[in-house]
Amino acid sequence: MLRLEQDTGEWTLAAVVRT
């Protein structure tokens, strides 16, 4: 699950890496 709590830049990178 993506964490919207973190900065947009951080969660975006995490999403791409965890895709």
C-alpha positions as a Python dict, from the first residue, in 0.01 Angstrom:
ca = {
    (1, 'M'): (0, 0, 0),
    (2, 'L'): (120, 353, -73),
    (3, 'R'): (173, 586, 219),
    (4, 'L'): (27, 926, 136),
    (5, 'E'): (160, 1045, 473),
    (6, 'Q'): (510, 1077, 328),
    (7, 'D'): (609, 1345, 77),
    (8, 'T'): (472, 1296, -274),
    (9, 'G'): (824, 1253, -409),
    (10, 'E'): (905, 973, -166),
    (11, 'W'): (583, 773, -200),
    (12, 'T'): (598, 810, -577),
    (13, 'L'): (945, 654, -593),
    (14, 'A'): (836, 380, -353),
    (15, 'A'): (535, 305, -573),
    (16, 'V'): (750, 274, -884),
    (17, 'V'): (1001, 51, -707),
    (18, 'R'): (728, -168, -558),
    (19, 'T'): (538, -196, -884),
}
